[in-house]
mmCIF file of C-alpha atoms and ligand atoms in Angstrom:
data_model
loop_
_atom_site.group_PDB
_atom_site.id
_atom_site.type_symbol
_atom_site.label_atom_id
_atom_site.label_comp_id
_atom_site.label_asym_id
_atom_site.label_seq_id
_atom_site.Cartn_x
_atom_site.Cartn_y
_atom_site.Cartn_z
ATOM 1 C CA MET A 1 104.379 83.671 87.521
ATOM 2 C CA SER A 2 106.651 83.013 90.356
ATOM 3 C CA LEU A 3 106.252 86.462 92.259
ATOM 4 C CA ARG A 4 109.599 88.587 94.282
ATOM 5 C CA TYR A 5 107.171 90.014 96.209
ATOM 6 C CA LYS A 6 104.094 90.413 97.854
ATOM 7 C CA LYS A 7 103.652 93.959 99.744
ATOM 8 C CA ILE A 8 104.321 96.587 97.285
ATOM 9 C CA ALA A 9 103.600 100.037 96.868
ATOM 10 C CA VAL A 10 104.072 102.100 93.894
ATOM 11 C CA LYS A 11 104.127 105.383 92.874
ATOM 12 C CA ILE A 12 103.260 106.581 90.128
ATOM 13 C CA GLY A 13 104.144 110.381 88.532
ATOM 14 C CA SER A 14 102.299 113.235 87.023
ATOM 15 C CA ASN A 15 104.381 112.771 83.763
ATOM 16 C CA VAL A 16 103.623 109.275 83.450
ATOM 17 C CA LEU A 17 99.982 109.992 84.025
ATOM 18 C CA THR A 18 100.007 113.297 82.064
ATOM 19 C CA ARG A 19 100.733 113.456 78.077
ATOM 20 C CA LYS A 20 103.200 116.694 76.578
ATOM 21 C CA ASP A 21 100.128 119.135 76.389
ATOM 22 C CA GLY A 22 99.091 118.472 80.528
ATOM 23 C CA THR A 23 96.070 116.337 79.324
ATOM 24 C CA LEU A 24 95.748 113.291 81.357
ATOM 25 C CA ASP A 25 96.928 109.532 79.824
ATOM 26 C CA ILE A 26 93.929 107.688 80.165
ATOM 27 C CA THR A 27 95.687 104.419 78.113
ATOM 28 C CA ARG A 28 98.449 104.638 80.208
ATOM 29 C CA MET A 29 96.703 105.022 82.928
ATOM 30 C CA SER A 30 94.503 101.962 81.997
ATOM 31 C CA ALA A 31 97.338 99.803 81.003
ATOM 32 C CA LEU A 32 99.433 100.619 84.870
ATOM 33 C CA VAL A 33 95.489 99.604 86.290
ATOM 34 C CA ASP A 34 95.200 96.336 83.996
ATOM 35 C CA GLN A 35 99.031 95.204 85.451
ATOM 36 C CA ILE A 36 98.496 96.584 89.112
ATOM 37 C CA ALA A 37 95.313 94.209 88.962
ATOM 38 C CA VAL A 38 96.873 90.913 87.969
ATOM 39 C CA LEU A 39 98.839 91.755 90.995
ATOM 40 C CA HIS A 40 96.110 92.248 93.425
ATOM 41 C CA LYS A 41 95.014 88.857 91.699
ATOM 42 C CA GLN A 42 98.240 87.098 92.345
ATOM 43 C CA GLY A 43 97.486 88.257 96.408
ATOM 44 C CA VAL A 44 100.469 90.974 96.159
ATOM 45 C CA GLU A 45 99.682 93.606 98.659
ATOM 46 C CA ILE A 46 99.693 96.557 96.742
ATOM 47 C CA VAL A 47 99.237 100.502 98.129
ATOM 48 C CA LEU A 48 99.384 102.958 95.204
ATOM 49 C CA ILE A 49 100.551 106.901 95.641
ATOM 50 C CA SER A 50 99.664 108.658 92.227
ATOM 51 C CA SER A 51 100.102 111.708 91.336
ATOM 52 C CA GLY A 52 98.484 113.997 88.853
ATOM 53 C CA ALA A 53 95.725 115.652 90.720
ATOM 54 C CA VAL A 54 97.791 119.124 90.082
ATOM 55 C CA ALA A 55 98.616 118.816 86.312
ATOM 56 C CA SER A 56 94.653 117.420 85.743
ATOM 57 C CA GLY A 57 93.191 120.105 87.384
ATOM 58 C CA ARG A 58 95.753 122.494 85.395
ATOM 59 C CA SER A 59 94.597 120.363 82.319
ATOM 60 C CA ILE A 60 90.743 121.133 82.638
ATOM 61 C CA LEU A 61 90.987 124.662 84.435
ATOM 62 C CA GLY A 62 93.443 126.073 81.495
ATOM 63 C CA VAL A 63 96.185 128.090 83.432
ATOM 64 C CA ASN A 64 95.459 131.855 85.163
ATOM 65 C CA LYS A 65 98.643 133.199 84.948
ATOM 66 C CA LYS A 66 96.762 135.983 87.269
ATOM 67 C CA MET A 67 96.378 133.104 90.247
ATOM 68 C CA ASN A 68 99.133 133.495 92.777
ATOM 69 C CA ILE A 69 100.577 129.804 92.673
ATOM 70 C CA VAL A 70 99.119 128.935 96.274
ATOM 71 C CA ASP A 71 95.822 128.780 94.606
ATOM 72 C CA GLN A 72 96.210 127.667 91.499
ATOM 73 C CA ARG A 73 97.347 124.512 93.422
ATOM 74 C CA GLN A 74 94.437 124.395 95.132
ATOM 75 C CA LEU A 75 92.117 124.701 93.161
ATOM 76 C CA TYR A 76 93.934 122.658 89.934
ATOM 77 C CA SER A 77 94.221 120.437 92.699
ATOM 78 C CA ALA A 78 90.598 119.634 93.978
ATOM 79 C CA VAL A 79 89.567 119.720 90.620
ATOM 80 C CA GLY A 80 92.006 117.159 89.275
ATOM 81 C CA GLN A 81 92.198 115.257 91.967
ATOM 82 C CA ALA A 82 87.751 114.633 91.731
ATOM 83 C CA LYS A 83 88.776 113.097 88.114
ATOM 84 C CA LEU A 84 91.664 111.483 88.542
ATOM 85 C CA ILE A 85 90.341 109.121 91.384
ATOM 86 C CA ASN A 86 87.394 108.554 89.025
ATOM 87 C CA HIS A 87 89.372 107.362 86.500
ATOM 88 C CA TYR A 88 91.005 105.075 88.800
ATOM 89 C CA TRP A 89 87.523 103.909 90.344
ATOM 90 C CA ASP A 90 85.802 103.241 86.571
ATOM 91 C CA LEU A 91 89.638 101.118 85.411
ATOM 92 C CA PHE A 92 89.552 99.034 89.111
ATOM 93 C CA ARG A 93 86.024 98.326 88.455
ATOM 94 C CA GLU A 94 86.461 96.715 85.109
ATOM 95 C CA HIS A 95 88.597 93.913 87.367
ATOM 96 C CA ASN A 96 86.038 93.756 90.122
ATOM 97 C CA ILE A 97 88.405 95.664 92.233
ATOM 98 C CA THR A 98 87.564 98.048 94.886
ATOM 99 C CA VAL A 99 90.030 101.215 95.489
ATOM 100 C CA GLY A 100 89.690 104.307 98.450
ATOM 101 C CA GLN A 101 90.797 107.578 98.305
ATOM 102 C CA VAL A 102 93.285 108.074 101.024
ATOM 103 C CA LEU A 103 94.515 112.081 101.407
ATOM 104 C CA THR A 104 97.280 112.915 103.678
ATOM 105 C CA MET A 105 99.813 115.951 104.703
ATOM 106 C CA LYS A 106 103.083 116.065 106.185
ATOM 107 C CA GLU A 107 101.282 116.853 109.564
ATOM 108 C CA ASN A 108 99.470 113.268 109.488
ATOM 109 C CA PHE A 109 102.822 111.621 110.402
ATOM 110 C CA SER A 110 104.198 114.119 112.644
ATOM 111 C CA SER A 111 103.022 112.797 116.366
ATOM 112 C CA ARG A 112 103.561 108.538 117.128
ATOM 113 C CA ARG A 113 99.828 108.310 117.599
ATOM 114 C CA HIS A 114 98.737 110.480 114.261
ATOM 115 C CA TYR A 115 101.475 107.640 112.477
ATOM 116 C CA LEU A 116 99.652 104.972 113.716
ATOM 117 C CA ASN A 117 96.250 106.586 112.714
ATOM 118 C CA GLN A 118 97.440 106.582 109.159
ATOM 119 C CA ARG A 119 98.795 103.043 109.097
ATOM 120 C CA ASN A 120 95.255 101.050 110.731
ATOM 121 C CA CYS A 121 93.899 103.225 107.527
ATOM 122 C CA MET A 122 95.734 101.382 105.301
ATOM 123 C CA GLN A 123 96.003 98.468 106.552
ATOM 124 C CA VAL A 124 92.328 98.133 107.074
ATOM 125 C CA MET A 125 91.585 98.587 103.904
ATOM 126 C CA LEU A 126 94.203 96.205 102.422
ATOM 127 C CA ASP A 127 93.084 93.675 105.210
ATOM 128 C CA ASN A 128 89.226 94.109 103.355
ATOM 129 C CA ASN A 129 90.981 93.916 99.538
ATOM 130 C CA VAL A 130 90.675 97.615 99.224
ATOM 131 C CA ILE A 131 93.313 99.056 97.514
ATOM 132 C CA PRO A 132 94.550 101.911 98.947
ATOM 133 C CA ILE A 133 95.078 104.926 96.362
ATOM 134 C CA VAL A 134 97.091 107.518 98.274
ATOM 135 C CA ASN A 135 98.172 111.725 97.524
ATOM 136 C CA GLU A 136 99.101 114.715 99.453
ATOM 137 C CA ASN A 137 95.838 117.071 100.451
ATOM 138 C CA ASP A 138 97.531 119.958 98.387
ATOM 139 C CA THR A 139 94.253 121.478 98.645
ATOM 140 C CA VAL A 140 94.370 122.280 102.478
ATOM 141 C CA SER A 141 97.823 122.013 102.976
ATOM 142 C CA VAL A 142 100.374 124.258 103.779
ATOM 143 C CA SER A 143 103.670 125.018 101.262
ATOM 144 C CA GLU A 144 106.285 125.104 103.919
ATOM 145 C CA LEU A 145 104.632 121.912 105.309
ATOM 146 C CA MET A 146 104.774 120.263 102.363
ATOM 147 C CA PHE A 147 105.899 116.874 101.654
ATOM 148 C CA THR A 148 109.083 117.727 99.567
ATOM 149 C CA ASP A 149 107.047 115.539 96.321
ATOM 150 C CA ASN A 150 104.825 112.502 96.122
ATOM 151 C CA ASP A 151 108.549 110.556 96.050
ATOM 152 C CA GLU A 152 108.726 111.717 99.732
ATOM 153 C CA LEU A 153 105.126 110.607 100.668
ATOM 154 C CA SER A 154 106.230 107.412 98.580
ATOM 155 C CA GLY A 155 109.163 106.521 100.383
ATOM 156 C CA LEU A 156 106.964 107.468 103.964
ATOM 157 C CA ILE A 157 104.284 105.074 103.184
ATOM 158 C CA ALA A 158 106.690 102.077 102.004
ATOM 159 C CA SER A 159 108.244 102.141 105.471
ATOM 160 C CA MET A 160 105.215 102.678 107.515
ATOM 161 C CA MET A 161 103.162 99.740 106.108
ATOM 162 C CA ASP A 162 106.335 97.448 105.780
ATOM 163 C CA MET A 163 106.790 97.174 102.365
ATOM 164 C CA GLU A 164 108.649 94.578 100.936
ATOM 165 C CA ALA A 165 109.764 96.979 97.196
ATOM 166 C CA LEU A 166 108.068 100.348 96.687
ATOM 167 C CA ILE A 167 108.350 101.150 93.126
ATOM 168 C CA ILE A 168 109.147 104.893 91.699
ATOM 169 C CA LEU A 169 107.709 104.903 88.395
ATOM 170 C CA SER A 170 108.751 108.089 86.181
ATOM 171 C CA ASN A 171 109.281 108.721 82.286
ATOM 172 C CA ILE A 172 112.826 107.542 82.428
ATOM 173 C CA ASP A 173 114.417 104.163 82.760
ATOM 174 C CA GLY A 174 116.211 104.636 85.770
ATOM 175 C CA ILE A 175 119.100 106.547 86.936
ATOM 176 C CA PHE A 176 122.007 106.828 83.335
ATOM 177 C CA ASN A 177 125.521 107.101 84.110
ATOM 178 C CA GLY A 178 125.448 109.765 82.397
ATOM 179 C CA SER A 179 122.905 112.631 80.760
ATOM 180 C CA PRO A 180 120.404 110.582 79.484
ATOM 181 C CA THR A 181 119.897 112.583 76.219
ATOM 182 C CA LEU A 182 123.305 110.932 75.011
ATOM 183 C CA PRO A 183 123.164 107.860 73.381
ATOM 184 C CA GLU A 184 125.816 105.909 75.107
ATOM 185 C CA SER A 185 124.508 106.718 78.869
ATOM 186 C CA LYS A 186 122.903 103.402 80.120
ATOM 187 C CA VAL A 187 120.430 102.784 82.973
ATOM 188 C CA ILE A 188 122.788 101.662 86.506
ATOM 189 C CA PRO A 189 121.078 98.750 87.038
ATOM 190 C CA LYS A 190 121.956 97.976 90.632
ATOM 191 C CA ILE A 191 123.059 100.084 93.516
ATOM 192 C CA GLU A 192 124.353 98.866 96.249
ATOM 193 C CA LYS A 193 124.648 100.895 100.039
ATOM 194 C CA GLY A 194 127.592 103.227 100.708
ATOM 195 C CA GLN A 195 127.645 103.167 96.286
ATOM 196 C CA ASP A 196 128.505 106.902 95.537
ATOM 197 C CA ILE A 197 126.203 108.043 92.512
ATOM 198 C CA SER A 198 126.133 111.651 93.109
ATOM 199 C CA ASP A 199 128.080 112.202 89.902
ATOM 200 C CA PHE A 200 125.194 110.954 87.739
ATOM 201 C CA ILE A 201 122.419 112.915 89.280
ATOM 202 C CA GLN A 202 120.423 115.284 86.413
ATOM 203 C CA THR A 203 119.529 117.964 88.254
ATOM 204 C CA SER A 204 116.925 119.006 86.171
ATOM 205 C CA LYS A 205 113.053 118.884 87.854
ATOM 206 C CA SER A 206 110.007 116.865 86.234
ATOM 207 C CA THR A 207 107.883 119.290 84.133
ATOM 208 C CA PHE A 208 104.583 118.733 85.627
ATOM 209 C CA GLY A 209 105.169 117.444 88.924
ATOM 210 C CA ARG A 210 107.555 118.687 92.150
ATOM 211 C CA GLY A 211 110.076 115.965 92.128
ATOM 212 C CA GLY A 212 113.045 115.541 89.981
ATOM 213 C CA MET A 213 116.143 112.572 89.912
ATOM 214 C CA GLY A 214 117.759 114.149 92.973
ATOM 215 C CA THR A 215 115.353 113.509 95.673
ATOM 216 C CA LYS A 216 114.032 110.588 94.007
ATOM 217 C CA THR A 217 118.027 109.398 94.701
ATOM 218 C CA THR A 218 117.693 110.433 98.216
ATOM 219 C CA ILE A 219 114.463 109.002 99.812
ATOM 220 C CA ALA A 220 115.249 105.306 97.216
ATOM 221 C CA ARG A 221 118.684 105.290 99.486
ATOM 222 C CA LYS A 222 116.946 106.160 102.534
ATOM 223 C CA ILE A 223 114.163 103.875 101.757
ATOM 224 C CA ALA A 224 116.890 100.915 100.850
ATOM 225 C CA ASP A 225 118.850 102.032 103.776
ATOM 226 C CA GLU A 226 115.507 100.980 105.927
ATOM 227 C CA GLY A 227 115.508 97.504 104.329
ATOM 228 C CA ILE A 228 112.875 97.888 102.066
ATOM 229 C CA GLU A 229 114.171 97.135 98.175
ATOM 230 C CA VAL A 230 113.610 100.412 95.733
ATOM 231 C CA TYR A 231 113.015 100.665 92.051
ATOM 232 C CA ILE A 232 113.376 103.374 89.929
ATOM 233 C CA ALA A 233 111.750 102.760 86.596
ATOM 234 C CA ASN A 234 109.486 103.901 83.638
ATOM 235 C CA GLY A 235 106.019 103.753 83.712
ATOM 236 C CA LYS A 236 105.645 103.943 80.349
ATOM 237 C CA SER A 237 106.986 101.028 79.105
ATOM 238 C CA GLU A 238 105.474 98.060 78.231
ATOM 239 C CA ASN A 239 104.505 95.770 81.536
ATOM 240 C CA ILE A 240 107.101 96.956 83.690
ATOM 241 C CA LEU A 241 104.991 96.828 87.001
ATOM 242 C CA ILE A 242 105.059 92.439 86.072
ATOM 243 C CA LYS A 243 108.330 92.155 84.842
ATOM 244 C CA LEU A 244 110.137 94.405 87.868
ATOM 245 C CA LEU A 245 107.565 91.314 89.942
ATOM 246 C CA ASN A 246 108.456 88.401 87.716
ATOM 247 C CA GLU A 247 111.555 86.437 88.731
ATOM 248 C CA LYS A 248 111.685 85.254 85.423
ATOM 249 C CA GLU A 249 112.224 88.633 83.620
ATOM 250 C CA ASN A 250 114.663 91.327 83.775
ATOM 251 C CA ALA A 251 112.895 94.604 83.468
ATOM 252 C CA ILE A 252 115.282 97.788 82.853
ATOM 253 C CA SER A 253 115.134 99.961 86.039
ATOM 254 C CA THR A 254 117.672 100.771 88.579
ATOM 255 C CA HIS A 255 117.712 98.937 91.753
ATOM 256 C CA PHE A 256 118.591 100.135 95.469
ATOM 257 C CA VAL A 257 119.533 97.187 96.764
ATOM 258 C CA ALA A 258 118.259 97.049 100.625
ATOM 259 C CA SER A 259 120.444 96.922 103.482
ATOM 260 C CA LYS A 260 120.208 93.426 105.005
ATOM 261 C CA GLU A 261 119.860 94.779 108.672
ATOM 262 C CA SER A 262 116.319 95.355 110.264
ATOM 263 C CA VAL A 263 114.929 98.324 111.024
ATOM 264 C CA SER A 264 112.505 98.712 113.969
ATOM 265 C CA SER A 265 109.202 100.503 112.783
ATOM 266 C CA VAL A 266 109.635 102.929 115.686
ATOM 267 C CA LYS A 267 112.951 103.884 114.239
ATOM 268 C CA LYS A 268 111.164 104.089 110.811
ATOM 269 C CA TRP A 269 109.402 106.322 112.188
ATOM 270 C CA ILE A 270 111.587 108.237 113.390
ATOM 271 C CA ALA A 271 113.626 108.581 110.005
ATOM 272 C CA HIS A 272 111.054 110.290 108.630
ATOM 273 C CA SER A 273 110.569 112.713 111.620
ATOM 274 C CA GLN A 274 112.945 115.457 109.984
ATOM 275 C CA GLY A 275 110.993 118.813 110.255
ATOM 276 C CA PHE A 276 108.593 117.733 113.327
ATOM 277 C CA ALA A 277 111.904 117.874 115.784
ATOM 278 C CA LYS A 278 110.462 120.340 118.801
ATOM 279 C CA GLY A 279 113.807 121.417 119.988
ATOM 280 C CA GLU A 280 117.540 121.070 120.327
ATOM 281 C CA ILE A 281 120.274 119.259 122.284
ATOM 282 C CA HIS A 282 123.442 120.480 121.876
ATOM 283 C CA ILE A 283 125.687 118.487 122.442
ATOM 284 C CA ASP A 284 129.845 118.145 122.971
ATOM 285 C CA ALA A 285 132.743 116.969 121.030
ATOM 286 C CA ASN A 286 133.281 113.162 122.770
ATOM 287 C CA ALA A 287 129.417 112.887 122.517
ATOM 288 C CA ALA A 288 129.772 114.047 119.279
ATOM 289 C CA LYS A 289 132.018 111.100 118.457
ATOM 290 C CA ALA A 290 130.412 108.690 120.344
ATOM 291 C CA LEU A 291 127.460 109.316 118.471
ATOM 292 C CA THR A 292 128.975 109.103 115.512
ATOM 293 C CA GLY A 293 131.369 105.799 115.646
ATOM 294 C CA GLU A 294 130.750 102.088 114.610
ATOM 295 C CA LYS A 295 128.404 101.498 117.774
ATOM 296 C CA ALA A 296 125.462 102.015 118.093
ATOM 297 C CA VAL A 297 125.308 104.313 121.573
ATOM 298 C CA SER A 298 122.758 106.064 123.292
ATOM 299 C CA LEU A 299 122.965 110.266 124.213
ATOM 300 C CA LEU A 300 123.607 110.498 127.708
ATOM 301 C CA PRO A 301 123.034 113.705 129.024
ATOM 302 C CA ILE A 302 126.528 113.855 130.935
ATOM 303 C CA GLY A 303 127.804 114.581 126.920
ATOM 304 C CA VAL A 304 124.503 117.566 126.615
ATOM 305 C CA VAL A 305 125.885 121.356 127.126
ATOM 306 C CA LYS A 306 122.511 122.932 126.100
ATOM 307 C CA VAL A 307 119.019 122.675 125.743
ATOM 308 C CA THR A 308 116.535 124.719 123.734
ATOM 309 C CA GLY A 309 113.349 124.305 122.726
ATOM 310 C CA GLU A 310 110.126 123.393 124.273
ATOM 311 C CA PHE A 311 108.729 119.466 124.330
ATOM 312 C CA GLU A 312 107.141 117.236 126.012
ATOM 313 C CA LYS A 313 108.546 113.391 127.038
ATOM 314 C CA ASP A 314 108.219 110.996 123.639
ATOM 315 C CA ASP A 315 108.517 114.716 120.926
ATOM 316 C CA ILE A 316 111.129 114.685 118.199
ATOM 317 C CA VAL A 317 114.313 116.874 118.668
ATOM 318 C CA SER A 318 117.359 117.542 116.624
ATOM 319 C CA ILE A 319 120.957 116.582 118.065
ATOM 320 C CA ILE A 320 123.691 119.276 117.231
ATOM 321 C CA ASP A 321 127.256 119.109 117.554
ATOM 322 C CA PRO A 322 129.773 121.580 118.363
ATOM 323 C CA ASP A 323 130.019 123.014 114.955
ATOM 324 C CA GLY A 324 126.398 123.823 114.588
ATOM 325 C CA ASN A 325 125.652 120.597 112.371
ATOM 326 C CA THR A 326 122.301 118.144 112.671
ATOM 327 C CA LEU A 327 124.046 114.637 113.333
ATOM 328 C CA GLY A 328 120.171 113.045 113.858
ATOM 329 C CA ILE A 329 116.511 113.331 115.636
ATOM 330 C CA GLY A 330 115.695 110.813 117.987
ATOM 331 C CA LYS A 331 112.939 110.689 120.504
ATOM 332 C CA VAL A 332 114.012 112.139 123.875
ATOM 333 C CA TRP A 333 111.940 110.501 127.461
ATOM 334 C CA CYS A 334 111.741 113.632 129.186
ATOM 335 C CA ASP A 335 110.567 117.253 128.482
ATOM 336 C CA SER A 336 112.290 119.889 128.022
ATOM 337 C CA LYS A 337 112.075 120.818 131.930
ATOM 338 C CA LYS A 338 113.729 117.708 132.552
ATOM 339 C CA ALA A 339 116.502 117.998 129.939
ATOM 340 C CA VAL A 340 117.726 121.177 131.029
ATOM 341 C CA GLU A 341 117.375 119.862 134.591
ATOM 342 C CA ILE A 342 120.488 116.983 134.138
ATOM 343 C CA ALA A 343 122.478 118.318 131.270
ATOM 344 C CA GLY A 344 126.230 117.495 132.045
ATOM 345 C CA LYS A 345 124.781 115.450 134.983
ATOM 346 C CA LYS A 346 126.364 112.186 135.445
ATOM 347 C CA ASN A 347 124.787 108.985 135.956
ATOM 348 C CA GLN A 348 122.331 109.774 134.628
ATOM 349 C CA ARG A 349 120.005 107.260 132.389
ATOM 350 C CA PRO A 350 120.177 107.923 128.356
ATOM 351 C CA ILE A 351 118.129 110.990 127.638
ATOM 352 C CA ILE A 352 117.417 109.110 123.673
ATOM 353 C CA HIS A 353 117.760 105.634 123.511
ATOM 354 C CA CYS A 354 120.037 104.223 121.019
ATOM 355 C CA ASP A 355 116.280 102.364 119.378
ATOM 356 C CA TYR A 356 115.362 105.743 119.327
ATOM 357 C CA LEU A 357 118.174 108.148 117.735
ATOM 358 C CA TYR A 358 118.280 108.053 113.846
ATOM 359 C CA LEU A 359 121.174 109.575 113.140
ATOM 360 C CA GLU A 360 121.546 111.045 109.150
HETATM 361 N N1 LIG B 1 100.787 115.261 95.147
HETATM 362 C C1 LIG B 1 100.665 116.429 93.720
HETATM 363 C C2 LIG B 1 99.404 115.767 92.615
HETATM 364 O O1 LIG B 1 99.142 115.006 92.679
HETATM 365 C C3 LIG B 1 102.287 115.778 93.296
HETATM 366 C C4 LIG B 1 103.425 116.417 93.729
HETATM 367 C C5 LIG B 1 104.559 115.517 92.656
HETATM 368 O O2 LIG B 1 105.328 115.450 92.157
HETATM 369 O O3 LIG B 1 105.795 115.144 93.673
HETATM 370 O O4 LIG B 1 99.707 116.792 91.649
#
């Protein structure tokens, strides 16, 4: 089999792994594991991001309406994750493949040091032929600081591990050009950079997971813009992973075509650091115009009108235009004290270099 990619991240959503009644669908899980095993044996490096912990815990313990949402999530995920990883372990064992569990949280990506630590953890597993199975650590993560959903987490992992492709498996065939329930609606096979698809996005949320098509497409576009091919496909359709990777086949899916420009690893980290900004740099209209223009430019202190928050050198800050809009984020070269000191001054080195700038 001639393969399209040698390094992939595969995200399996809760709706793929659960039956209508909320119980874990082991047959489906087993079918996906079989496909991953085939690819792994062909030398494909795979990181698996699997949801299903909360759904599986809920199906074991039953719904207790008296418990608040946070208690429910913590209890269900603690029980459900143990069950989920046990099944994966047994299923992969049948193929003589070793898997390892990585439970993570948004905070673990907040500083460059933490980020590199996460990357090292997964790289060392891959180097030792172990398939990492990643999920958010729902038992201890704090609601406000959680990933929007596992789609966001899978995007971060694909970007961090420099994957060639990210495959998001859901329970529908891709993005439809109309309501998926209408017979005339068709899956859009390819979405190019800059193509507007807002008309096609259904706003309904997934039944057992936290995500939906809206977040999926936002993440897919962002990751594709970083140079990674993204596919949204149906995890329940037969041999979907093999078909997506086999050059001779054309599986039904929506492919977000990757941008050809390469993005540096630091820039990728910055692109996923929204929410970690330690302060704000307010800029004037001229600076805003320069930053949003065609050419990549650095932010100079002369264009800075106000600095808020307390930050250290190399922290992430938000960049705010005169209308109060957040233009993007960047890594600052100095701390907030120094930033206040040089704001508005001429002949200074850039406060944020263009290599460390991410505009939305
Ligand atoms: N981490 C959650 C779980 O395993 C899923 C989050 C999501 O639905 O994306 O149950």
